[in-house]
Amino acid sequence: MMVLVINSGSSSIKYQLFNMKDRTVLASGLLEQIGEKASRLKHRTRQENGEMEALVQTDPVTDHIKGFDKILGVFASTGALKDSDELFGIGHRVVHGGETFHKPTLITSAVIETIREQIPLAPLHNPPNLLGIEVTFARRPDIPQVAVFDTAFHQTIPPQAYWYALPYELADSLHIRRYGFHGTSHQYVTKAAAQYLQRPLEELNLISCHLGNGASVCAVRDGKSVDTSMGMTPLEGLIMGTRSGDIDPAVIFYLSRKTGKSLDELDALLNKESGMKGICGVNDMREIEDLAAAGNERARLALDMYCYRLKKYIGMYAAALGRVDAVIFTAGVGENSDLVRARACADLSLLSIILDEQKNKEHASGLSEIQAKDSPTKVLVIPTNEELEIAEQTVLCIQGSENN
Ligand code: ADP
């Protein structure tokens, strides 16, 4: 059973082809700079010995339709998928599902229109996601396709946590509320935690920290998301690579008056020029750690601020949950930075979270426990796999619709 997962950007298509029988990746790749002369396809195909063989093509690809055809062409020429008729389904990542989409949804023309209606809520992210869906749906309407939303996992957040304290009618009429993002990743790692701990997910209280370029923390009670640090957009919450995270909203009015920048310019400032990049000029955590170790004061400050904000969120969600069975670290920084994990969990014995420094440092890859023997709360490092989660949800959604 083959499933193709597509994450479409404005000038790129990222994809993975899964054999869902054994959840192996048969091929994966990234087609970049669509519409430019220097389009580039970086593709990898699984060989019989399990190794991935790389291939790079640099001929121009004028639009997403040609891009999709090119990807199917490479699947055929490399033998990963001889005929696209073999596809059981296609899963599409969609960032914002608004209040309409609570779960993965089979794509129809009506669903495409409803996703289009959510564009004002996610003007940066949803249009390119939608473009990918429209292209593949127009090309292959015969293959079942599913939209998997980053916001869907958080639709269980209760009103007290999703409302902002704005005039109610105004917020309600404009759909201003916390939606939350990274839902596919938080869902994947919480399921993996339950499997690892051999306990039903419905019984577990968890704090999931997804720390990539974008970053968010999610409070999970009885297996369901009950709060998360990202809000109406991915700008709220933790300090991220280039996003400010939480900030006094009045700073924006002050900046506008003082600098004369337009709202669009301030939007870009907070989303693209702030966060770690804004503080120390660099947004890659590896580089920041190296700079801090070499004595760079700004990098140290950025790291201090990043870990302090993260620790505050862990504390906040421990208070919200009352009992925490495990804290989970995932994504690029969460899986790889023992320094960030150590500092985020430092002096949290009051909250029953005690790290084993050695285990934390020794963690290399895969899933591992890094809490001390006497720590009532487990601390887990779990590699995320958003593409596999999308593929699994795609299969479940298609099978569910066939049974109806
Ligand atoms: P994305 O949100 O783009 O999917 P990732 O989950 O790949 O991001 O995370 C990217 C971040 O992970 C970058 O800031 C990168 O520096 C960081 N990262 C990757 N490896 C390490 C490492 N060994 N130590 C510290 N940070 C790391």
Coordinates of C-alpha atoms and ligand atoms in Angstrom, one line a residue:
M1 CA 0.0 0.0 0.0
M2 CA 1.8 3.1 -1.3
V3 CA 1.0 6.6 0.1
L4 CA 2.6 9.8 -1.2
V5 CA 2.9 12.7 1.3
I6 CA 3.2 16.2 -0.1
N7 CA 4.2 19.4 1.7
S8 CA 3.8 22.2 -0.9
G9 CA 5.4 25.5 -0.4
S10 CA 5.1 28.6 -2.6
S11 CA 8.1 27.6 -4.8
S12 CA 8.8 24.1 -3.5
I13 CA 7.3 20.6 -3.1
K14 CA 8.7 18.4 -0.4
Y15 CA 7.5 14.8 -0.6
Q16 CA 7.9 11.3 0.8
L17 CA 6.6 8.0 -0.7
F18 CA 5.8 5.3 1.9
N19 CA 5.1 1.7 1.7
M20 CA 2.6 1.5 4.5
K21 CA 2.9 -2.3 4.8
D22 CA 6.1 -1.8 6.7
R23 CA 6.1 2.0 7.0
T24 CA 9.3 2.3 5.0
V25 CA 10.2 5.3 2.9
L26 CA 10.6 4.2 -0.7
A27 CA 11.6 7.7 -1.9
S28 CA 11.8 11.2 -0.7
G29 CA 12.8 14.6 -2.0
L30 CA 12.6 18.3 -2.4
L31 CA 11.9 20.2 -5.6
E32 CA 13.0 23.8 -5.0
Q33 CA 12.8 27.1 -6.9
I34 CA 9.9 26.2 -9.0
G35 CA 9.2 28.9 -11.6
E36 CA 12.9 30.0 -11.6
K37 CA 15.7 29.0 -14.0
A38 CA 17.6 27.3 -11.3
S39 CA 14.9 24.7 -10.2
R40 CA 16.5 21.9 -8.4
L41 CA 15.3 18.4 -7.5
K42 CA 17.1 16.5 -4.8
H43 CA 15.7 13.0 -4.8
R44 CA 16.5 9.9 -2.8
T45 CA 15.4 6.3 -3.7
R46 CA 15.5 3.3 -1.4
Q47 CA 17.7 0.5 -2.7
E48 CA 17.2 -3.2 -2.1
N49 CA 19.9 -3.1 0.7
G50 CA 18.0 -0.4 2.5
E51 CA 20.3 2.4 1.6
M52 CA 19.1 5.6 -0.1
E53 CA 20.5 6.5 -3.5
A54 CA 20.7 10.3 -4.2
L55 CA 19.9 12.0 -7.5
V56 CA 20.0 15.7 -8.3
Q57 CA 18.4 17.3 -11.4
T58 CA 18.6 21.0 -12.2
D59 CA 16.5 21.6 -15.3
P60 CA 13.9 24.4 -15.0
V61 CA 10.4 23.5 -13.7
T62 CA 7.9 26.3 -14.6
D63 CA 5.1 25.6 -12.2
H64 CA 3.7 23.2 -9.6
I65 CA 1.8 21.1 -12.2
K66 CA 5.1 20.4 -14.1
G67 CA 6.7 19.8 -10.6
F68 CA 4.2 17.2 -9.7
D69 CA 4.6 15.5 -13.1
K70 CA 8.4 15.6 -12.7
I71 CA 8.2 13.9 -9.3
L72 CA 6.0 11.1 -10.7
G73 CA 8.4 10.8 -13.6
V74 CA 11.4 10.3 -11.2
F75 CA 9.4 7.7 -9.2
A76 CA 8.9 5.8 -12.5
S77 CA 12.4 6.1 -13.8
T78 CA 14.0 5.1 -10.5
G79 CA 11.6 2.2 -10.0
A80 CA 10.2 3.5 -6.7
L81 CA 6.7 3.6 -8.1
K82 CA 6.4 2.3 -11.7
D83 CA 2.8 3.5 -12.2
S84 CA 1.0 6.2 -10.2
D85 CA -2.1 4.1 -10.4
E86 CA -0.4 2.0 -7.6
L87 CA -0.9 4.9 -5.2
F88 CA -3.4 4.1 -2.4
G89 CA -3.7 7.8 -1.6
I90 CA -2.0 11.2 -1.3
G91 CA -1.7 13.0 2.0
H92 CA -1.3 16.8 2.0
R93 CA 0.0 18.9 4.8
V94 CA -2.2 22.0 5.4
V95 CA -1.1 24.4 8.1
H96 CA -4.4 26.0 9.1
G97 CA -7.7 24.2 9.3
G98 CA -9.5 27.0 11.2
E99 CA -12.5 26.0 13.2
T100 CA -13.9 23.9 10.4
F101 CA -11.5 21.0 10.2
H102 CA -11.2 18.9 13.4
K103 CA -9.7 15.9 11.6
P104 CA -8.0 14.7 8.4
T105 CA -10.5 15.3 5.6
L106 CA -11.0 13.6 2.2
I107 CA -10.4 16.2 -0.5
T108 CA -13.3 17.2 -2.7
S109 CA -14.0 20.4 -4.6
A110 CA -16.1 21.7 -1.7
V111 CA -13.2 20.9 0.8
I112 CA -10.8 22.9 -1.5
E113 CA -13.2 25.9 -1.3
T114 CA -13.4 25.7 2.5
I115 CA -9.6 25.5 2.8
R116 CA -9.5 28.6 0.6
E117 CA -11.8 30.4 3.0
Q118 CA -9.2 29.8 5.8
I119 CA -6.6 31.8 3.9
P120 CA -7.1 35.1 5.8
L121 CA -6.2 33.2 9.0
A122 CA -2.9 31.9 7.5
P123 CA -2.0 34.1 4.5
L124 CA 1.6 32.9 4.5
H125 CA 1.1 29.2 4.8
N126 CA -2.3 28.1 3.4
P127 CA -2.0 29.4 -0.2
P128 CA 1.0 27.3 -1.1
N129 CA -0.5 24.2 0.6
L130 CA -3.7 24.8 -1.4
L131 CA -1.8 25.1 -4.6
G132 CA -0.3 21.7 -4.1
I133 CA -3.7 20.2 -3.4
E134 CA -5.3 21.9 -6.5
V135 CA -2.6 20.7 -8.8
T136 CA -2.6 17.1 -7.7
F137 CA -6.4 16.9 -7.4
A138 CA -6.7 18.4 -10.9
R139 CA -4.1 15.9 -12.3
R140 CA -5.3 12.8 -10.5
P141 CA -8.8 13.2 -9.2
D142 CA -9.1 9.3 -9.3
I143 CA -6.5 8.9 -6.5
P144 CA -8.0 9.6 -3.0
Q145 CA -6.4 12.6 -1.4
V146 CA -6.5 13.7 2.2
A147 CA -5.8 17.1 3.8
V148 CA -4.0 16.7 7.2
F149 CA -4.1 19.9 9.3
D150 CA -1.5 21.2 11.7
T151 CA -4.3 22.7 13.8
A152 CA -6.5 19.6 14.0
F153 CA -4.9 18.0 17.1
H154 CA -5.5 21.1 19.1
Q155 CA -9.3 21.3 18.4
T156 CA -9.8 19.7 21.9
I157 CA -8.4 22.8 23.7
P158 CA -11.1 24.1 26.0
P159 CA -12.5 27.6 25.7
Q160 CA -10.7 29.0 28.7
A161 CA -7.4 28.2 26.9
Y162 CA -8.3 29.2 23.4
W163 CA -10.1 32.5 23.8
Y164 CA -8.1 35.8 23.9
A165 CA -9.4 38.4 26.3
L166 CA -10.6 40.7 23.6
P167 CA -14.2 42.0 23.1
Y168 CA -16.1 38.8 22.7
E169 CA -18.2 39.6 19.7
L170 CA -15.3 41.0 17.8
A171 CA -13.1 38.0 18.5
D172 CA -15.9 35.6 17.7
S173 CA -16.9 37.3 14.4
L174 CA -13.4 37.4 13.2
H175 CA -12.5 33.9 14.4
I176 CA -9.7 35.3 16.6
R177 CA -8.6 32.5 19.0
R178 CA -5.8 30.1 19.7
Y179 CA -5.6 27.4 17.1
G180 CA -2.1 25.9 17.8
F181 CA 0.2 24.3 15.2
H182 CA 2.7 21.4 15.0
G183 CA -0.3 19.2 15.8
T184 CA 0.8 16.4 13.5
S185 CA 4.2 16.2 15.4
H186 CA 2.7 16.5 18.9
Q187 CA 0.2 13.8 18.0
Y188 CA 3.0 11.5 16.6
V189 CA 5.3 11.8 19.6
T190 CA 2.5 11.5 22.2
K191 CA 1.4 8.2 20.5
A192 CA 5.0 7.0 20.4
A193 CA 5.3 7.9 24.1
A194 CA 2.2 5.8 25.0
Q195 CA 3.5 2.9 22.9
Y196 CA 7.0 3.1 24.6
L197 CA 5.5 3.4 28.1
Q198 CA 3.1 0.6 27.3
R199 CA 0.2 2.6 28.7
P200 CA -3.0 3.7 27.0
L201 CA -2.6 7.2 25.6
E202 CA -6.0 8.1 27.0
E203 CA -4.5 7.8 30.5
L204 CA -1.4 10.0 29.9
N205 CA -0.7 13.6 30.8
L206 CA 2.2 14.8 28.8
I207 CA 4.1 18.0 28.0
S208 CA 5.4 17.8 24.4
C209 CA 8.1 20.2 23.3
H210 CA 8.6 20.5 19.6
L211 CA 11.7 22.5 19.1
G212 CA 12.6 23.0 15.4
N213 CA 13.0 26.3 13.5
G214 CA 9.5 26.9 14.6
A215 CA 8.8 25.7 18.2
S216 CA 5.8 25.0 20.4
V217 CA 4.9 23.3 23.6
C218 CA 1.7 21.3 24.0
A219 CA -0.1 20.3 27.2
V220 CA -1.8 16.9 26.8
R221 CA -4.3 15.6 29.3
D222 CA -5.6 12.1 28.9
G223 CA -4.1 11.9 25.4
K224 CA -5.8 15.1 24.2
S225 CA -4.3 18.6 23.6
V226 CA -5.6 21.0 26.2
D227 CA -3.3 23.9 25.6
T228 CA -0.4 24.9 23.4
S229 CA 2.0 27.8 23.1
M230 CA 1.3 28.9 19.5
G231 CA -1.8 30.9 19.0
M232 CA -4.0 32.2 16.2
T233 CA -0.7 32.1 14.2
P234 CA 2.6 30.4 14.7
L235 CA 4.1 33.6 16.1
E236 CA 3.0 33.2 19.7
G237 CA 4.8 31.4 22.5
L238 CA 8.4 30.2 22.6
I239 CA 11.4 32.1 21.2
M240 CA 12.1 30.6 17.8
G241 CA 14.7 30.7 15.0
T242 CA 13.3 34.0 13.6
R243 CA 10.0 34.5 15.4
S244 CA 9.8 36.6 18.6
G245 CA 7.2 34.4 20.3
D246 CA 5.4 36.1 23.3
I247 CA 5.7 39.8 23.3
D248 CA 3.8 42.7 24.9
P249 CA 1.3 43.6 22.1
A250 CA 1.9 47.3 22.9
V251 CA 5.4 46.9 21.6
I252 CA 4.0 46.7 18.1
F253 CA 2.0 50.0 18.5
Y254 CA 5.2 51.6 19.9
L255 CA 7.3 50.3 17.0
S256 CA 4.8 51.5 14.5
R257 CA 4.8 55.0 15.9
K258 CA 8.5 55.2 16.4
T259 CA 9.7 53.7 13.1
G260 CA 6.9 54.4 10.8
K261 CA 7.0 50.8 9.5
S262 CA 3.9 49.5 7.9
L263 CA 1.9 46.6 9.4
D264 CA 3.3 44.3 6.8
E265 CA 6.8 45.3 7.6
L266 CA 6.2 44.8 11.3
D267 CA 4.7 41.4 10.5
A268 CA 7.9 40.4 8.7
L269 CA 10.0 41.9 11.5
L270 CA 8.4 39.8 14.1
N271 CA 8.2 36.6 12.0
K272 CA 11.5 36.7 10.1
E273 CA 13.9 39.0 11.8
S274 CA 13.3 38.4 15.5
G275 CA 13.8 35.4 17.7
M276 CA 17.3 33.9 17.9
K277 CA 18.3 35.7 14.7
G278 CA 17.1 39.0 16.0
I279 CA 19.0 38.6 19.3
C280 CA 22.4 37.3 18.1
G281 CA 22.2 37.4 14.3
V282 CA 22.1 33.6 13.8
N283 CA 19.1 31.2 13.9
D284 CA 20.8 27.8 13.7
M285 CA 21.0 26.4 17.2
R286 CA 24.2 24.5 16.5
E287 CA 25.9 27.7 15.5
I288 CA 24.5 29.6 18.4
E289 CA 25.8 26.9 20.9
D290 CA 29.2 27.1 19.3
L291 CA 29.3 30.9 19.4
A292 CA 28.1 30.9 23.1
A293 CA 30.8 28.3 24.0
A294 CA 33.4 30.6 22.3
G295 CA 32.3 33.4 24.6
N296 CA 29.9 35.4 22.3
E297 CA 27.8 37.4 24.7
R298 CA 24.8 37.8 22.4
A299 CA 24.7 34.1 21.6
R300 CA 24.8 33.4 25.3
L301 CA 21.9 35.9 25.9
A302 CA 19.9 34.3 23.1
L303 CA 20.4 30.8 24.6
D304 CA 19.6 32.1 28.1
M305 CA 16.4 33.6 26.8
Y306 CA 15.4 30.6 24.7
C307 CA 15.8 28.1 27.6
Y308 CA 14.2 30.4 30.2
R309 CA 11.1 30.8 28.1
L310 CA 10.9 27.1 27.4
K311 CA 11.3 26.3 31.1
K312 CA 8.5 28.8 32.0
Y313 CA 6.1 27.0 29.5
I314 CA 7.0 23.6 31.0
G315 CA 6.2 25.0 34.5
M316 CA 3.0 26.6 33.2
Y317 CA 1.7 23.4 31.7
A318 CA 2.7 21.4 34.7
A319 CA 0.5 23.7 36.7
A320 CA -2.3 23.4 34.1
L321 CA -2.1 19.6 34.1
G322 CA -1.5 18.9 37.8
R323 CA 0.1 15.5 37.1
V324 CA 2.7 15.0 34.4
D325 CA 3.6 11.5 33.3
A326 CA 6.3 12.6 30.8
V327 CA 8.0 15.6 29.3
I328 CA 8.8 14.9 25.6
F329 CA 11.6 16.7 23.6
T330 CA 11.4 16.4 19.8
A331 CA 12.4 18.0 16.4
G332 CA 15.9 19.3 15.5
V333 CA 16.7 21.1 18.7
G334 CA 14.7 18.9 21.1
E335 CA 16.2 15.7 19.7
N336 CA 19.8 16.9 19.4
S337 CA 20.6 19.6 21.9
D338 CA 21.4 18.2 25.4
L339 CA 22.3 21.7 26.5
V340 CA 18.8 23.0 25.8
R341 CA 17.1 20.0 27.4
A342 CA 19.3 20.3 30.5
R343 CA 18.7 23.9 30.9
A344 CA 14.9 23.7 30.3
C345 CA 14.7 21.0 33.0
A346 CA 17.2 22.4 35.5
D347 CA 15.9 22.8 39.1
L348 CA 12.4 21.4 38.3
S349 CA 12.5 18.8 41.1
L350 CA 9.6 20.8 42.6
L351 CA 7.6 19.7 39.6
S352 CA 8.9 16.1 39.9
I353 CA 11.1 16.6 36.8
I354 CA 14.7 15.5 37.4
L355 CA 17.1 14.9 34.5
D356 CA 19.9 12.4 34.6
E357 CA 22.8 14.6 33.2
Q358 CA 24.8 11.6 31.9
K359 CA 21.8 10.0 30.1
N360 CA 20.9 13.3 28.7
K361 CA 24.4 13.9 27.3
E362 CA 24.8 10.3 26.0
H363 CA 21.5 10.3 24.1
A364 CA 22.5 9.9 20.4
S365 CA 19.5 9.0 18.4
G366 CA 16.2 7.2 18.5
L367 CA 13.8 7.1 21.5
S368 CA 15.3 7.3 25.0
E369 CA 14.5 8.0 28.6
I370 CA 16.8 10.7 30.2
Q371 CA 15.3 11.2 33.6
A372 CA 17.0 10.4 36.9
K373 CA 16.1 7.1 38.7
D374 CA 14.2 9.1 41.4
S375 CA 12.4 11.3 39.0
P376 CA 8.6 10.8 39.3
T377 CA 8.1 12.3 35.8
K378 CA 9.8 10.7 32.8
V379 CA 11.7 12.8 30.4
L380 CA 11.7 11.3 26.8
V381 CA 13.6 12.2 23.7
I382 CA 11.4 11.1 20.7
P383 CA 12.3 11.6 17.1
T384 CA 9.3 13.1 15.3
N385 CA 8.0 11.9 12.0
E386 CA 5.4 14.3 10.7
E387 CA 5.4 12.7 7.2
L388 CA 4.7 9.2 8.5
E389 CA 1.9 10.6 10.7
I390 CA 0.3 12.3 7.7
A391 CA 0.7 9.0 5.7
E392 CA -1.0 7.0 8.5
Q393 CA -3.8 9.5 8.9
T394 CA -4.3 9.5 5.1
V395 CA -4.8 5.7 5.2
L396 CA -7.2 5.8 8.1
C397 CA -9.2 8.6 6.5
I398 CA -9.5 6.9 3.2
Q399 CA -10.4 3.5 4.8
G400 CA -12.9 5.3 7.1
S401 CA -14.6 6.9 4.1
E402 CA -14.7 3.6 2.2
N403 CA -16.5 2.0 5.2
N404 CA -19.2 4.7 5.3
Ligands
ADP1 P1 12.1 22.5 10.9 O1 11.2 23.3 11.8 O2 12.7 23.3 9.8 O3 11.6 21.2 10.5 P2 14.1 21.0 12.4 O4 13.2 20.2 13.3 O5 14.9 20.3 11.4 O6 13.4 22.3 11.8 O7 15.1 21.8 13.4 C1 16.1 22.7 13.0 C2 16.8 23.2 14.1 O8 17.5 22.1 14.8 C3 18.0 24.2 13.7 O9 18.0 25.3 14.6 C4 19.2 23.3 14.0 O10 20.3 24.1 14.4 C5 18.8 22.5 15.2 N1 19.7 21.3 15.3 C6 19.9 20.3 14.5 N2 20.9 19.5 15.0 C7 21.3 20.0 16.1 C8 22.3 19.7 17.1 N3 23.1 18.6 16.9 N4 22.4 20.5 18.2 C9 21.7 21.6 18.3 N5 20.7 22.0 17.4 C10 20.5 21.2 16.4

